[in-house]
XYZ file of C-alpha atoms in Angstrom:
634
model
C -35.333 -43.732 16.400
C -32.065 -41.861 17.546
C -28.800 -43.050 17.377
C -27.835 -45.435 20.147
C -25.360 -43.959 22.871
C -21.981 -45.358 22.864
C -22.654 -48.297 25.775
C -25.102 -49.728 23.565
C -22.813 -49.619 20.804
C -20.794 -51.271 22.552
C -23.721 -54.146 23.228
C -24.395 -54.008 19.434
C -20.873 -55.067 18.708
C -20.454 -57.923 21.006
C -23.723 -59.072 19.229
C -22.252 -58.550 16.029
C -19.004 -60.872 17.096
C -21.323 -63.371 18.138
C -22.224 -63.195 14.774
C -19.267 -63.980 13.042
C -18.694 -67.063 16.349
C -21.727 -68.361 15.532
C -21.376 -68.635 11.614
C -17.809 -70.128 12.170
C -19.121 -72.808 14.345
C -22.123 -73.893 12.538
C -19.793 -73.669 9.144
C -17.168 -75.327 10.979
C -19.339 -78.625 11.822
C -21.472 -78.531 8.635
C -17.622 -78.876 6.987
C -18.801 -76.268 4.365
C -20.864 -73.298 3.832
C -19.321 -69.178 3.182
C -18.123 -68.200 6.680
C -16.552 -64.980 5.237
C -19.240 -63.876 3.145
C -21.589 -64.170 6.975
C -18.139 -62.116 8.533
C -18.163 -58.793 6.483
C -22.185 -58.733 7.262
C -21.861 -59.003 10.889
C -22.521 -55.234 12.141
C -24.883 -54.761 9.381
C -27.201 -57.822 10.272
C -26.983 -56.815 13.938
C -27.909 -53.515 13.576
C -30.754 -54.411 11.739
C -31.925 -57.006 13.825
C -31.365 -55.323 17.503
C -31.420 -52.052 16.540
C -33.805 -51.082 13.355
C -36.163 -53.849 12.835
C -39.550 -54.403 14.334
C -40.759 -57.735 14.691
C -42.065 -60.484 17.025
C -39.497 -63.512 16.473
C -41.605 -65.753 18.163
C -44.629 -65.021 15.542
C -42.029 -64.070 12.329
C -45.314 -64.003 10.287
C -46.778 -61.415 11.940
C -48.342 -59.270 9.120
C -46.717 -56.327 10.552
C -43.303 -57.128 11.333
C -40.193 -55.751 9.431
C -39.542 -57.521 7.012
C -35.721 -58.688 6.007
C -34.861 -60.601 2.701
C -31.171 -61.802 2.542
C -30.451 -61.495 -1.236
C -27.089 -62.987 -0.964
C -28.272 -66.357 0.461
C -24.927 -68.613 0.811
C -24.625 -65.783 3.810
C -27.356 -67.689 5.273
C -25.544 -68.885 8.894
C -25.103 -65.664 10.213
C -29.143 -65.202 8.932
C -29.951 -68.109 11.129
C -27.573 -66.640 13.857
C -29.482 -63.860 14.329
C -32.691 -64.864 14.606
C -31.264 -67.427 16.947
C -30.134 -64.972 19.121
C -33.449 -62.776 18.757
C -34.761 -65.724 19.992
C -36.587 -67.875 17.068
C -35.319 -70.935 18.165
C -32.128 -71.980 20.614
C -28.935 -71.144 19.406
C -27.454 -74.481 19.457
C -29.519 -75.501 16.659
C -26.874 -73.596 14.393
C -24.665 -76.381 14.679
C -27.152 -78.382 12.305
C -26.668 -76.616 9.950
C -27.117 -78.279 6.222
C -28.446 -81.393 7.778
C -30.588 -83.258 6.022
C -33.201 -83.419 8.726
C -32.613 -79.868 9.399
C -34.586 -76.539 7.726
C -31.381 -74.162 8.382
C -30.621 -75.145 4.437
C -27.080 -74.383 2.661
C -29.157 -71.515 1.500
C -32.547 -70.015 2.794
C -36.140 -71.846 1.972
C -39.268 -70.912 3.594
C -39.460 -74.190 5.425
C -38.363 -71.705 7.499
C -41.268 -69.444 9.117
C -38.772 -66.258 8.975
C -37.613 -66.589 5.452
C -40.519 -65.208 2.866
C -38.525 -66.274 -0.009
C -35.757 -69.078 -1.395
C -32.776 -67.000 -1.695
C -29.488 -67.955 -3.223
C -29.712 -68.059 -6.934
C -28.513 -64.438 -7.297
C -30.183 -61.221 -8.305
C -33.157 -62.537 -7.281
C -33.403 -60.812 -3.421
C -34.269 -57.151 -4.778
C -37.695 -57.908 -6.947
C -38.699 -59.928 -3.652
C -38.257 -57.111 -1.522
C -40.168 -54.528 -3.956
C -43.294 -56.802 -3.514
C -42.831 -57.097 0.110
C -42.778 -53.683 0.238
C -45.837 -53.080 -2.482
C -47.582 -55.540 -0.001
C -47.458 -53.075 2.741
C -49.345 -50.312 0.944
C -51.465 -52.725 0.054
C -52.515 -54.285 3.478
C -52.183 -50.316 4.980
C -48.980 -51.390 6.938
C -45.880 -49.103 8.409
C -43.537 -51.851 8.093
C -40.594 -51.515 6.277
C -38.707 -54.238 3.885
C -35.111 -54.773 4.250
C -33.070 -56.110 1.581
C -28.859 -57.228 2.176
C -27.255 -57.565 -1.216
C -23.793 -58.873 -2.447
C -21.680 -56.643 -4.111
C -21.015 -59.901 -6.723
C -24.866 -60.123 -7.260
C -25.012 -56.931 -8.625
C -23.879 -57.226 -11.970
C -27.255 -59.230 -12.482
C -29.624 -57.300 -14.827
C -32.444 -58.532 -12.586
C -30.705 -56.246 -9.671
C -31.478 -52.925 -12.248
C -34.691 -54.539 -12.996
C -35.753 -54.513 -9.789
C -34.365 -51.302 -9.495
C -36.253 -49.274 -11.540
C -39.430 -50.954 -9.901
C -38.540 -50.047 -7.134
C -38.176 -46.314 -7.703
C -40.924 -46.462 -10.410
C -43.178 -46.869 -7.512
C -41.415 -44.701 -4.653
C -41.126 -47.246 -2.259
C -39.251 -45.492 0.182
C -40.543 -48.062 2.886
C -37.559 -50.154 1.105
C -34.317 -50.068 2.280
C -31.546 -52.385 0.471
C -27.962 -52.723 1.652
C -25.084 -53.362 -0.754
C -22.250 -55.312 1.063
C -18.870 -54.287 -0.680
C -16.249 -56.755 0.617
C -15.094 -56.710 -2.932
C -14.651 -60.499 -3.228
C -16.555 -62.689 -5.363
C -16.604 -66.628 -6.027
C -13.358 -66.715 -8.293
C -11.279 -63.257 -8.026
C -12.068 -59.744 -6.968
C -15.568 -58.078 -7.527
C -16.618 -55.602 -11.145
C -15.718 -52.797 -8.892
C -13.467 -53.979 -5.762
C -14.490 -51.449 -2.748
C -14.426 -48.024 -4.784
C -18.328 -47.985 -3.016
C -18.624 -44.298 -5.110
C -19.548 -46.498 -7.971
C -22.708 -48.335 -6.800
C -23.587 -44.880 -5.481
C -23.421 -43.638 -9.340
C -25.396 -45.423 -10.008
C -28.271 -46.724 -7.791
C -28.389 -42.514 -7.576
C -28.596 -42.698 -11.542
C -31.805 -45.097 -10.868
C -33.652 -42.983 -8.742
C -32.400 -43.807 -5.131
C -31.126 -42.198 -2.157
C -28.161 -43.727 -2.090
C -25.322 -43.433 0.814
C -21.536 -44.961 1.345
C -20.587 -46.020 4.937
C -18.415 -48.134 6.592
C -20.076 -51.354 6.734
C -18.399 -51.888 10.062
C -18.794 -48.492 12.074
C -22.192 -48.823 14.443
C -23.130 -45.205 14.288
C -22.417 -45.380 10.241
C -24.800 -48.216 9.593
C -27.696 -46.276 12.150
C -27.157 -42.915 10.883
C -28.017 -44.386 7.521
C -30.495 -46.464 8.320
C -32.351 -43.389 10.030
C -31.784 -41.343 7.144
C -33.427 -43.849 5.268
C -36.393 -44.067 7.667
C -36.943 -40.343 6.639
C -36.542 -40.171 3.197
C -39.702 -39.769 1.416
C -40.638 -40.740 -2.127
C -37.717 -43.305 -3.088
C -36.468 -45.985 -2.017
C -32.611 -45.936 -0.108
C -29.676 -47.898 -0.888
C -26.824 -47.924 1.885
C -23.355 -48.899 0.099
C -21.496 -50.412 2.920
C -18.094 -50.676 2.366
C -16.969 -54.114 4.367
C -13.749 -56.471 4.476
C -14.668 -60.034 3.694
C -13.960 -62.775 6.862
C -13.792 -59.632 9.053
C -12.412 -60.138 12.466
C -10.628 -63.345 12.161
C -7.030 -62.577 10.291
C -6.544 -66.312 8.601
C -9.233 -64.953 5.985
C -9.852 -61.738 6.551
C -9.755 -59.462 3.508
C -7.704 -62.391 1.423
C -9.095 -63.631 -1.664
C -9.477 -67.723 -2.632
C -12.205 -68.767 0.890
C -15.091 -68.095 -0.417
C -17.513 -71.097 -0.028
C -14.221 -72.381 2.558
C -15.245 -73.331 6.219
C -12.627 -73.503 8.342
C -11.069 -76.644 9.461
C -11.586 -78.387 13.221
C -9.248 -78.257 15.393
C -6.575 -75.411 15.586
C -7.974 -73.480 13.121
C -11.436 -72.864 13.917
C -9.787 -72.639 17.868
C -7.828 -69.985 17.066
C -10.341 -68.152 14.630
C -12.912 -68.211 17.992
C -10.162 -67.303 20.434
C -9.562 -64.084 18.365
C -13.286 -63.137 17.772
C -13.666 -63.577 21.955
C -10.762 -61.456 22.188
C -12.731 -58.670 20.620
C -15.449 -58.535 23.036
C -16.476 -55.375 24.823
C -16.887 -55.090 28.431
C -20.287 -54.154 28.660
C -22.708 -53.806 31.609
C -25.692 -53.057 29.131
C -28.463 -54.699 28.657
C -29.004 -56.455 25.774
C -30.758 -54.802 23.387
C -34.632 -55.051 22.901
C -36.445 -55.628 20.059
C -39.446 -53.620 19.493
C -42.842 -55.620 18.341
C -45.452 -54.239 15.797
C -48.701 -53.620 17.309
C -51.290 -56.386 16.878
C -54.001 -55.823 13.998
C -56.588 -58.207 12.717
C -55.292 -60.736 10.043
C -57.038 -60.873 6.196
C -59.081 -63.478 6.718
C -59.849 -67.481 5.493
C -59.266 -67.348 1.521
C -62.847 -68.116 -0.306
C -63.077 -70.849 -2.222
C -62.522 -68.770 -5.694
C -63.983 -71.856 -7.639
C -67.534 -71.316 -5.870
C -67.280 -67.856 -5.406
C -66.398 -66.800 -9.253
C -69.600 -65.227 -10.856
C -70.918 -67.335 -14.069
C -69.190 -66.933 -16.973
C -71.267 -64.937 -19.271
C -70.338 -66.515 -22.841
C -73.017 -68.056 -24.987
C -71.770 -71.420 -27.028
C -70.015 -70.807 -30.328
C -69.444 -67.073 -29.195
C -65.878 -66.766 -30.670
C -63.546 -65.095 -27.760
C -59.940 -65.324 -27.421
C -59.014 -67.162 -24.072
C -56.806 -64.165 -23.438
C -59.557 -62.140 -23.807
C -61.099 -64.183 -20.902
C -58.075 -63.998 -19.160
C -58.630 -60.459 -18.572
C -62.357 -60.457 -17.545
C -61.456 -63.220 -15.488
C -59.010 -61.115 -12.943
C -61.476 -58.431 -12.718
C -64.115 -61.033 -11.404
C -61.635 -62.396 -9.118
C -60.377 -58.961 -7.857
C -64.353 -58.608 -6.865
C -63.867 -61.200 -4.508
C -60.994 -60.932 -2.284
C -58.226 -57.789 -2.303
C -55.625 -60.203 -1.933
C -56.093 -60.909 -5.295
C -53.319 -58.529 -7.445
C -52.364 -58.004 -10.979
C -48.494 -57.367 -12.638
C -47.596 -56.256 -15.822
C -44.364 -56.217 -18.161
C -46.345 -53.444 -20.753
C -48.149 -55.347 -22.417
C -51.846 -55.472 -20.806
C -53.759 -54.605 -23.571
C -52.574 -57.800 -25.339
C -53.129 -60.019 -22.378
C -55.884 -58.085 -21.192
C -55.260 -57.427 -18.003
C -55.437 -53.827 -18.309
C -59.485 -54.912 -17.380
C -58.159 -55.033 -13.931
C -56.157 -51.989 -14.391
C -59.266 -50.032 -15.142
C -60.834 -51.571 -12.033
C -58.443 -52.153 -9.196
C -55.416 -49.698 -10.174
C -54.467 -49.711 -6.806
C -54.038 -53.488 -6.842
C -52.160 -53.274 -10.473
C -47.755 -53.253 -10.658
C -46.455 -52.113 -13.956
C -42.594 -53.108 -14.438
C -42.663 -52.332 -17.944
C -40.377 -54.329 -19.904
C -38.481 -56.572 -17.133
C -40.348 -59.711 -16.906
C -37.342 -61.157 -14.170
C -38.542 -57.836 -12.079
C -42.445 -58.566 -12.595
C -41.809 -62.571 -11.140
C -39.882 -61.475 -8.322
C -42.320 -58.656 -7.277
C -44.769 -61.274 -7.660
C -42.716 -63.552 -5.524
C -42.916 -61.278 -2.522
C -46.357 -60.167 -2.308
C -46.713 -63.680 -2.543
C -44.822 -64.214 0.096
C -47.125 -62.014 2.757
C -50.559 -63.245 1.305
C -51.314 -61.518 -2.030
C -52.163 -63.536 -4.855
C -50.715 -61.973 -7.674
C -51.556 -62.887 -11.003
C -48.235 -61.387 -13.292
C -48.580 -61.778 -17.177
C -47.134 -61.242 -20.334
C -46.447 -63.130 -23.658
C -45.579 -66.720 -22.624
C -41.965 -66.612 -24.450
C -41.074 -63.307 -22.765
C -42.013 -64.717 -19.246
C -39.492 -68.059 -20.156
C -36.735 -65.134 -19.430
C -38.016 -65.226 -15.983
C -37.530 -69.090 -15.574
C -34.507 -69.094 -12.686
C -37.549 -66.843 -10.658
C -39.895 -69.251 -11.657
C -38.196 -71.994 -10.522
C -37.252 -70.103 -7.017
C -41.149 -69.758 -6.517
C -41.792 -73.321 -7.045
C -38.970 -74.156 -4.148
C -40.303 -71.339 -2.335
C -43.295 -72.794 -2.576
C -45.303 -69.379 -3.500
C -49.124 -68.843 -4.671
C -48.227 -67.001 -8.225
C -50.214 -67.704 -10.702
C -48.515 -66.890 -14.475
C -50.135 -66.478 -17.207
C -48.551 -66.347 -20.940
C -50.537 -65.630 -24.016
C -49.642 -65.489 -27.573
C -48.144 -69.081 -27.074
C -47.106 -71.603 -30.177
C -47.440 -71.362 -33.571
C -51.007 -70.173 -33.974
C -49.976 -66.447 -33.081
C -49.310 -66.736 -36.972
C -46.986 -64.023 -38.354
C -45.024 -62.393 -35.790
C -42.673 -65.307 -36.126
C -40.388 -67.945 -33.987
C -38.951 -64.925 -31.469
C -42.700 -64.299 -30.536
C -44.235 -68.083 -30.510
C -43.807 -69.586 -27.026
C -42.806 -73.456 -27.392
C -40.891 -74.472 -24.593
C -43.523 -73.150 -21.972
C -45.221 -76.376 -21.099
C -41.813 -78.153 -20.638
C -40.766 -74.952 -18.739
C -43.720 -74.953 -16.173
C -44.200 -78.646 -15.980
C -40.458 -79.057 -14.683
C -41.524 -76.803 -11.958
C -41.920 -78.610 -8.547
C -45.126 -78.089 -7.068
C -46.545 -76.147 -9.994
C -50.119 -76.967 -11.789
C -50.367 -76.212 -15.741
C -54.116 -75.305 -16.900
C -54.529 -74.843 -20.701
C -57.786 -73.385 -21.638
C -59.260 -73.823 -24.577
C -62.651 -71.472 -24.739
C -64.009 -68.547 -22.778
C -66.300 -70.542 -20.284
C -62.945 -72.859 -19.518
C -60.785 -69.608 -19.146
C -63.020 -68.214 -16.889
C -63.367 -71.652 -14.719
C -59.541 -72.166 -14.610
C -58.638 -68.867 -13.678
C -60.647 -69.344 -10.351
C -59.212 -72.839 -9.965
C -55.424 -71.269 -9.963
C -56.259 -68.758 -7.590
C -57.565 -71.302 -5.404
C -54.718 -73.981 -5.397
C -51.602 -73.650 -3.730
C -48.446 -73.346 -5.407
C -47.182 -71.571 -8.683
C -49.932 -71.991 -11.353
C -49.300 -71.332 -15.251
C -52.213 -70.737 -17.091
C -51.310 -70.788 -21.359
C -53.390 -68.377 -23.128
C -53.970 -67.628 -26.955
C -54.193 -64.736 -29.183
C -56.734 -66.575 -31.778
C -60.544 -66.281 -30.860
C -62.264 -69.398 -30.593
C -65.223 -70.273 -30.080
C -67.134 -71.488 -26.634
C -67.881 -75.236 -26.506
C -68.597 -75.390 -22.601
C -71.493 -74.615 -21.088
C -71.519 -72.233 -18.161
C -72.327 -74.843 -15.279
C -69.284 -77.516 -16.559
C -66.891 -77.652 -13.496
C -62.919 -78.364 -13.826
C -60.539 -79.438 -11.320
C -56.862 -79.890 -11.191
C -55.690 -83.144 -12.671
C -59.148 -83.533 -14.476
C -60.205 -83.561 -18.482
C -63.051 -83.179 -20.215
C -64.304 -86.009 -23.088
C -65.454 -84.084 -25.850
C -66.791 -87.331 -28.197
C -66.923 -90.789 -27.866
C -69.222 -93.428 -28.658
C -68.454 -97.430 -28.149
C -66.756 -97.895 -31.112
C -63.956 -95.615 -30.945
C -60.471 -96.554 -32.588
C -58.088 -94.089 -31.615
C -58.177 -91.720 -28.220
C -57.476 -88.272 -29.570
C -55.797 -85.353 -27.006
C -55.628 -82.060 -26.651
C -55.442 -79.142 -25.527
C -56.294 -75.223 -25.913
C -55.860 -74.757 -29.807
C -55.406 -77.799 -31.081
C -58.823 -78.591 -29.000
C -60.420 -77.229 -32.509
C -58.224 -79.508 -34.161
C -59.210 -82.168 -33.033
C -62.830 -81.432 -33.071
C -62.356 -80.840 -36.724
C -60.630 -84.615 -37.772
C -63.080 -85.464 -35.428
C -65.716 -84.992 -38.143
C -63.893 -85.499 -41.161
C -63.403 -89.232 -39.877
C -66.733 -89.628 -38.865
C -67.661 -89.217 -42.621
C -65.095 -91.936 -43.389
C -66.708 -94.152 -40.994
C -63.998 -94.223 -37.991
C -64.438 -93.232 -34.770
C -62.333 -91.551 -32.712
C -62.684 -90.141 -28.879
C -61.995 -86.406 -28.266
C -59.823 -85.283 -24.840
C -59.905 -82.059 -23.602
C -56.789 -82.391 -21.474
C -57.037 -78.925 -20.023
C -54.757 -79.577 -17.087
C -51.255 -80.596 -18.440
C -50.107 -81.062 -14.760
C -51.337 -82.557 -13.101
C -52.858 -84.484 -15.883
C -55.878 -87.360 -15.659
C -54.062 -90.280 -15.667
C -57.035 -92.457 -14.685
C -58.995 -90.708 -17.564
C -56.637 -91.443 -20.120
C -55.771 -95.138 -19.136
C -59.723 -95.758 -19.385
C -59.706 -93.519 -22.783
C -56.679 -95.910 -24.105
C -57.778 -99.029 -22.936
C -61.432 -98.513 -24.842
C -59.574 -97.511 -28.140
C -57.365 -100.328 -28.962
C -54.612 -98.951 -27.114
C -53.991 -96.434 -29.442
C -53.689 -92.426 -28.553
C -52.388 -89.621 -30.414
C -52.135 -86.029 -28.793
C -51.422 -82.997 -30.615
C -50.195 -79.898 -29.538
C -48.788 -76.170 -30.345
C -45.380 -77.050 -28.717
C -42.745 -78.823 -29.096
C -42.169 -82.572 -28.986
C -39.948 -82.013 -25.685
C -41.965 -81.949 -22.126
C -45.092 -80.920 -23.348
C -48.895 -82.675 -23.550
C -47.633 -85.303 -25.368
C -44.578 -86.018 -22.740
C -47.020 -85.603 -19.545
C -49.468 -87.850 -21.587
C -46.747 -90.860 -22.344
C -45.751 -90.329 -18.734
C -49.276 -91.250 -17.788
C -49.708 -94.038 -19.180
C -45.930 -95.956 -20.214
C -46.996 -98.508 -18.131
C -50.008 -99.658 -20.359
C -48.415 -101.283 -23.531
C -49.855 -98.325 -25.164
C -49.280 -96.303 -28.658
C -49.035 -92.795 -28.247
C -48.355 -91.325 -31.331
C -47.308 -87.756 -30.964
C -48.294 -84.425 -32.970
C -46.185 -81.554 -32.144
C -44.240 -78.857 -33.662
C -40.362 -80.292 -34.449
C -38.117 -77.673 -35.990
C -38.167 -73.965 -36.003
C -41.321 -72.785 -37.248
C -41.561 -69.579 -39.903
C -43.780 -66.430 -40.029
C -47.468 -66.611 -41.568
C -51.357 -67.466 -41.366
C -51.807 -69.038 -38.429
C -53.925 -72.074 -40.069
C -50.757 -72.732 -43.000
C -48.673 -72.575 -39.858
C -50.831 -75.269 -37.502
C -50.951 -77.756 -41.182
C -47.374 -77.111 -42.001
C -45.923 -78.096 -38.889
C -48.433 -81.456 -38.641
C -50.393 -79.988 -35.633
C -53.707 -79.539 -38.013
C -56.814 -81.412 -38.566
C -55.283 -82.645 -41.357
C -52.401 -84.064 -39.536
C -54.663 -85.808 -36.828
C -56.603 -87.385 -39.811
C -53.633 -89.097 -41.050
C -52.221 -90.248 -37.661
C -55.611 -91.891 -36.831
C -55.901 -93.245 -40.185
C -52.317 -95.029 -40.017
C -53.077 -96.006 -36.069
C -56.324 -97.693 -37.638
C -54.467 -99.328 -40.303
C -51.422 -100.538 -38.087
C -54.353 -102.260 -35.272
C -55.791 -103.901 -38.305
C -52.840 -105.774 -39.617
C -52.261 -107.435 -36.470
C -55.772 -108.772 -35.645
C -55.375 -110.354 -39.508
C -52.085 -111.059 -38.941
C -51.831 -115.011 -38.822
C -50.463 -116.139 -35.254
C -47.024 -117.679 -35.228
C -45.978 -120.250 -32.961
């Protein structure tokens, strides 16, 4: 693409004030919103979007089409301004702007069909856009990714993450802008607008990196063609900008950010200025190119039917993470869309299986699990299911991207091994036990806990086929296989393990602790009590009906033990379930800081054992006792 001739310059600017008019009046009658933050973006977003992009607005999930992620979401009324005026939707609908009943949110969601992912919780924008990008190589695609950055965001360490991802892989079908107004929320930015320092270093990280003035046309094209024809790296353009440009109450003055402008005078004067700078034009307005049509990926199978049997025999001893790993290789059989991430350590999860198999389909990050999610995020975003992994306390430093897939309402399925006090001696840094209570807080997001290889195997395709951000918790310790290879699973379903009619106390669990429980299980059976055995293998959502039928048959008494901590995890979604019942539910968890050692002294010393279920149904048995001999009182 050449550089525009100076008429249509001159058409690109008028767009680029009806911008900044459009994000004033939208701010204006929403009474807040960041009308300067939309201001100093105004050339760059219309360059993009009428004179670099290529997309279909009317079909913005075209597989095809450029894609743009705005990384510095409270920007997001001039976003919504321009693909009004591409033509997404009228451009009065602006003016409804952080509605309730309105999708043109304070800050972007994909209720929107042009936004791939939630942006707004910062540093986040950048690992989205390296797995949009990834996603093209994937699928075979030209199109290129297009990320707009705050210069504020950028003293995240996810921003570097993503950084080195990005040139790790030599995505030079990603282009990222850096707005420099040199403003942030409370006082001036790290760096102000000396630009020469992001160049530094996004140079130092293995971009081509550029300076411009963020509000000279032929600047902003000239870079983004230079960008179109570097090969091998990704390009960073450093745009130097003045926040509230155009409209001199706010322009380049610290203290309005997050400030809309007042009705009446104010905003009347701000628009009378902005009209003011209008070219006279007889151009056309400029035309935005399409991508060519090409043949979608095709209906999702139905993973659950599709996944080959499990090949375990019962009492095999395998460690679930173990099954984790031949489990991605038999779903990467099935469908392509199916992708695996790492954060270096795949020969503890396992997943370097897939590596071996698909290593087209596999994204290292090395050590930057915030990086890994966000990748995730956006090939999740254009129909990949990707499948990142790591130990489950390393990927609780990715929670704020965790969270922004669950409101962006994404298919990635986690998975964290090496999870609670059963890793044994590596210690309290390495022992994941705030996971559960992480991932169940998640909106939208299903929790499967596996406890053998056959359930591994079955869960793994169950996550791949639900919607949503999945968590699967895997173990290091092998255990061995209690299922056979035809039991089924489903989300919000258990498994009964034992029971008989004259069970006392209901006894859950899940993954570990399953052997736990299995294990007081028959010591009490020699001591004459009975007890029923839950599998409750999905943590979220859990079998509520299950366990108020399981409570109701045993006295009313349940006890659930797990390898977390008291807060938010099994036992939580458990008393949840059933609060309403007049219930006991006596909980077994993990309740100070555990040490280093053998992981079965660590499961008895912190009361998660066999052991400790013993003496919790033994007291339970005791306490129902007393009161039927208890003598009635009037």
């Amino acid at each position: 693409m050449t550089v525009l001739t100076e008429p249509s310059i001159a058409a690109l600017q008028n767009v680029a004030t009806q911008l900044r008019i459009d994000s004033i009046l939208s701010t204006t009658e929403a009474g807040s919103g960041h009308p300067t933050s939309c201001m100093s973006a105004a050339e760059i977003m219309a360059t993009l979007f009428f004179a670099e992009m290529r997309y279909d607005a009317r079909n913005p999930k075209h597989a095809d089409n450029d894609r743009f992620v705005l990384s510095k979401g409270h920007a997001a009324p001039i976003l919504y301004a321009a693909w009004a005026a591409a033509g997404a939707f009228p451009r009065d609908e602006v003016l409804k702007l952080r509605e309730l009943t309105s999708d043109l949110e304070g800050h972007p969601t994909p209720r929107l069909p042009f936004v791939d992912v939630a942006t707004g919780s910062l540093g986040q924008g950048l690992a989205a856009g390296v797995g949009i990008a990834l996603n093209a190589r994937r699928i075979d695609s030209d199109y290129r990714t297009y990320v707009l950055l705050g210069d504020g965001e950028s003293a995240e360490g996810s921003v570097w993450e993503a950084a080195q991802v990005g040139a790790f892989h030599h995505l030079d079908n990603l282009c990222a802008i850096t707005d420099v107004n040199g403003f942030g929320q409370s006082r001036a930015t790290q760096f102000d607008h000396h630009v020469d320092e992001f160049v530094r270093r996004w140079e130092a990280f293995g971009w081509h990196a550029v300076a411009i003035d963020g509000h000279d046309m032929d600047a902003i094209l000239k870079a983004l063609a230079a960008a179109r024809a570097t090969r091998g790296r990704p390009t960073m353009i450093v745009a130097h900008t003045l926040k509230g440009k155009g409209v001199s109450i706010f322009e380049n003055k610290d203290g309005w950010h997050g400030k809309p402008l007042k009705k009446g005078a104010e905003t009347d004067q701000a628009i009378a200025e902005l009209e003011r700078a209008m070219v006279p034009t007889s151009d056309p307005a400029p035309v935005i190119p399409k991508p060519a049509r090409r043949q979608a990926e095709g209906v999702l199978p139905d993973f659950t039917t599709a996944m080959p049997v499990p090949g375990y025999k019962p009492g095999e001893m395998v460690a679930t993470r173990e099954a984790y790993g031949a489990a991605l290789v038999a779903l990467g059989a099935i469908d392509r869309r199916i992708v695996a991430l790492d954060a270096d350590v795949k020969n503890s999860t396992f997943s370097e299986k897939f590596e071996k198999a698909y290593p087209d389909r596999f994204y290292q990050t090395f050590i930057a699990e915030q990086a890994m999610i966000g990748t995730a995020m956006g090939l999740a975003s254009r129909g990949a299911i990707p499948f990142p992994s790591s130990f489950a306390c390393f990927l609780e430093r990715g929670s704020d991207f965790i969270r922004m897939a669950g409101i962006s309402m994404l298919n990635v399925k986690l998975a964290g091994s090496h999870a609670g006090v059963s890793i044994g001696e590596d210690g309290p840094s390495q022992m994941a036990l705030e996971d559960l209570a992480m991932m169940r807080g998640v909106p939208n997001a299903t929790v499967l806990y596996p406890c053998d290889g056959v359930s591994t195997e079955r869960l793994m395709a169950l996550a791949a086929s639900t919607s949503g951000p999945v968590y699967v918790r895997i173990t290091r310790p092998k255990t061995p296989v209690i299922y056979n290879t035809s039991d089924r699973f489903v989300a919000g379903g258990s498994k009964t393990l034992r029971q008989s009619n004259d069970d006392a106390v209901t006894v859950v669990a899940a993954g570990i602790t399953v052997f736990e429980a299995l294990a007081a299980y028959d010591q009490l059976q020699r001591e004459g009590i009975a007890i029923r055995v839950i599998d409750a293998y999905s943590i979220q959502p859990i079998d509520q009906a299950g366990l108020v039928a399981a409570g109701r048959a045993t006295n009313g008494c349940i006890v659930t033990v797990e390898d977390h901590y008291a807060h938010g995890g099994l036992g939580d979604g458990v008393a949840e379930a059933v609060w309403d019942q007049g219930f006991i539910v006596r909980r077994l968890a993990v309740r100070e800081i555990p040490r280093s050692g053998p992981s079965e002294e660590l499961l008895d010393r912190y009361g998660i054992s066999a052991r400790a279920i013993v003496d919790a149904v033994r007291a339970l048995v005791a306490r129902t006792h007393t009161m039927k001999v208890a003598p009635s009182h009037r």
